[in-house]
Amino acid sequence: MSIKNIRNFCIIAHIDHGKSTLADRLLEYTGTLQKRQMQDQVLDSMDLERERGITIKAHAVRMAYLAPDGQKYVFNLVDTPGHVDFSYEVSRSLAAAEGALLLVDAAQGVEAQTISNLYQAVDNNLVIIPVINKIDLPSAQAEVVKHQLMELIGCSESDILLASAKSGVGIPEIIQEIIDRIPPPSGDSQAPLQALIFDSQFDSYRGVVALVRVFSGEISEKDKILFMATDRSFEVEELGNLVLKRVRTGKLDTGQVGYLICGAKNVRDIKVGDTVTLAKNPALQPLPGYRQVKPMVYAGIYPVDSNDFEDLRTSLEKLVLNDSALHYEPETSSALGFGFRCGFLGMLHMEIVQERLEREFDQLIIVTTPNVVYKTILTSGEIQYVDNPTQMPAPGVLDKIEEPFIDAHVISPPEFIGNIMKLSNEKRGILKNTSYIDPTRADLHYHLPLAEVVFDYFDRLKSVSRGYASLDYEFLGYREGSLVKLDIFINGEVLDALSVIVHKEKAYEQGRSICQKLRKLIPRQMFEVVIQAGIGSKIIARESIKPLRKNVLAKCYGGDITRKRKLLEKQKEGKRRMKQFGRVEIPQEAFLSVLSTDD
Amino acid sequence: MNEHAGLYIHVPFCRQKCEYCDFYSITRLEQVEEFVEALLAEIALRAAEFREQVFQTVFFGGGTPSLLSEEQLERIWRALQANFQIDPGGEFSIESNPGTLTLEKLIHFRALGFNRLSMGVQSFNPAELRFLGRIHSVEEVRENFRNAREAGFRNVNLDLMTAFPGLTGESFRYSMEQALALAPEHISCYTLIFEPGTVFYKKMRSGELNPLNEDEEAAYYELAREMLEAHGYCQYEISNFARGREHLCRHNLVYWEHRPYLGLGPSAHSFYRKVRWANKRSLTIYIKSLQKGQLPLDFREELSPEQLMFEYTFLGLRLREGLDTGEFRQRFGMDFQEKYRSAIRKLAENELVEWRDQYLRLSPRGWLVADTVAGYF
Ligand SMILES: Nc1nc2c(ncn2[C@@H]2O[C@H](COP(=O)(O)OP(=O)(O)OP(=O)(O)O)[C@@H](O)[C@H]2O)c(=O)[nH]1
Ligand code: SF4
Ligand SMILES: [Mg+2]
């Protein structure tokens, strides 16, 4: 295959605009998958993705295409996630491509991640092919969206394609444009090997499977390779392409995308963003790689049963190979014992990690209330970053606390501006600027405290805008805030894992609400349970749970002991999932739910 | 010697379905005869397997067994005698509903050999009887009871219901007094449970009925126990009271003491040699299977040693006497205290259990939270 006939591209869009569905049609049209092998969003292969109907991880796939003119092409496609938490997945995929299909839902129009993903693609010098999708919808407004895109990209109307990924309209045209507009990869096949690791997976039999894009040189099985950043060398065991499953080829040439297996078993060996070169004839320079992503939120993850700590560590090590944005470090809690402080890109990311640990790794865990990273300035002038409220320096040595702020863009139809401003105000936001992409799309530029945004700003934004507003943000910097640490006491003892940092003015209200939530979540025990919230030694809220009076089913269902036993076994399972704090049994959800503001 | 065992016959018919009830019973009385035929077939099919087993108790439950005609009951009884070894000195019970009993019928029960009668009374308040969907009147209860005595029943149980929506302390006390005035040998007092599939359950989901809260339920339960104990009834199981040891229900003890039993009829459960099974909960399937000469099996599970020990424990703890750790060792070859060391320690710390010789039993506090206690094992 000549390099001239390779096209490497990704599909980018705001969440739910139809990227994975478009990928389905491309797989079908190129004959990579037969109709009978097809299922909706076939690339979303993780259970969690299928259940939630969203893409969580970027998925690479190779397609062979025989064009009507008799030419054979190879397409390396990466389908990317649209949710803001996973924009890092998008940025990594972009580095392996020369072009991007930018999809916009014809009914929704341009939204926040349409813009942020477009900018990322432009920064990577990719050719952009704008596609308006879902034109089959009755509520489609292709003309309006066309104008939004022309404003945004500065393209002409004729550059924009119309499609329905659902019905297949416009697919041949998209394929033709991919061939015509996206340049083939360039690169010197005679130069020393430079291959970028843009993603990795973990296979329990084969170890780490690195996804690579070869920028120069070529690589074959049995080659001795060197990872330039980690400075580790291995021998290549297997090379090939991902065509939904791994297809071994034994070799990867310049411009190609594929997988590499070399017997590496852990993260310390292989880092996403690293460059692979040959040990014998190494490249002089690594490829640019990626900016390290910083987690936005932190939370503790603890095994319910303290004996499972090592098991949890092994699981995290493996998970990180699938999810390089996850950070973790061991920590201890007086209430929960040994566990890990984990850093996440956002709340969805945190939820996904929790579910994957439980489902793929079979871990029984407790996730504590998430928080952002605070910057504390001590009276000595020393600066400390605090990613766990319990580690907040004592008031005596603390000069001030600064909290992270974000630079946020809220994209919305103008009629909701009033509601959005009210909400943002309540969340301590500072409006910097309002601009218009076109008359139907306003862009509100805000500075907001991250802590307020992470927890429920996004959901509330959706509800005050009837689902139309969307949000994109990035870290801005630290600003001083009037913050205090709120502790929760259970029968007089501080349960450290429940401590939170809150804004002084909201402390009373939050303390009360946390106590009330805990009262509902903690089941009645054999004795009274008293829940208190306090700042320092000052108690500001109190609730109590009366002792359990009665829990016995009167009848034993005649001879149906099976049913009785199953009921009791279920109850036992529930008990096993509780954490023992002193004599009090506390359910897993209690640790996470204190900051949620629903109900 | 052969272990104590029970034989249970499920008669799946009622004149009308009570709104709270989730026992398997239907109102198509025209199918009774077909049922009897099928039951006889089932008895014959099971005979060989249980040839060696002596049954000390036989219990006709349901449903409403007293709806069977004298002739039908007699055929069933004869088939049982012909196919199984039944201890002539055993306990032979029949469940009944007031309104289905006549003196004649009761005399016939006695003649067949039944020596224990159980009556579903539930309440002595006419409005409550209607609310529960019962068919009988208060007067019929008294009259049927008198007839039972006259027919010679010296061991009679009354079922009472408590803690249902709308009940008041005063009315419950009244029902209790009325029941006590009849001086039955045995009283079962059940707290209402909202079971999925019942009319009450639907009414609860739609908000039409509100279950009592935990504290109210506990209060009714305590009240029942106080009144019964004051009248010389001793509580020998969570919901069961008897006037003297000789009146404990030996058949129900088979369940709680983890002994074998064979259940016949649709939805009936069995336990034999570490295996539990149940018949299909559908008369149609039951009849069809037996017509084809097949057992109408719904499920069959062989219990692991762990499950057997757990059952033995939570069932034994339901008894006032408690769980016999000596017998536990004999049955499972394992020391109870060693096996459940940390559970016992935690339970004792919370004062939920107490020792009496080799018996571990619920403390007065533990009694009301028996299911929580079971969760520790
Ligand atoms: N009517 C219509 N619906 C479409 C079309 N394309 C996709 N959808 C629907 O839009 C929803 C989202 O589609 P996906 O392909 O999962 O969207 P995505 O962009 O991959 O979403 P994320 O990966 O979560 O960002 C699904 O319910 C699709 O069936 C289309 O052309 N027309
Ligand atoms: S009479 Fe007994 S078995 Fe029949 S429906 Fe009523 S409670 Fe259930
Ligand atoms: Mg997708």
Short mmCIF file of C-alpha atoms in Angstrom, two decimals, chain A residues 44 213 265 301 313 352 373 375-376 404 452 509 514 524 541:
data_model
loop_
_atom_site.label_atom_id
_atom_site.label_comp_id
_atom_site.label_asym_id
_atom_site.label_seq_id
_atom_site.Cartn_x
_atom_site.Cartn_y
_atom_site.Cartn_z
CA ASP A 44 -18.59 1.74 21.60
CA ARG A 213 1.05 6.22 14.75
CA LYS A 265 3.05 -5.13 31.87
CA ILE A 301 -11.19 5.52 46.75
CA ARG A 313 -3.85 -1.13 43.86
CA ILE A 352 -16.88 5.93 35.03
CA VAL A 373 -7.26 21.21 44.77
CA LYS A 375 -3.71 26.30 47.29
CA THR A 376 -2.89 27.26 50.86
CA PRO A 404 -9.07 27.16 41.43
CA GLU A 452 -19.05 25.33 42.22
CA GLU A 509 -26.84 25.64 54.90
CA ILE A 514 -25.28 17.10 54.75
CA ARG A 524 -31.32 2.60 61.71
CA ALA A 541 -26.01 21.28 62.65
#
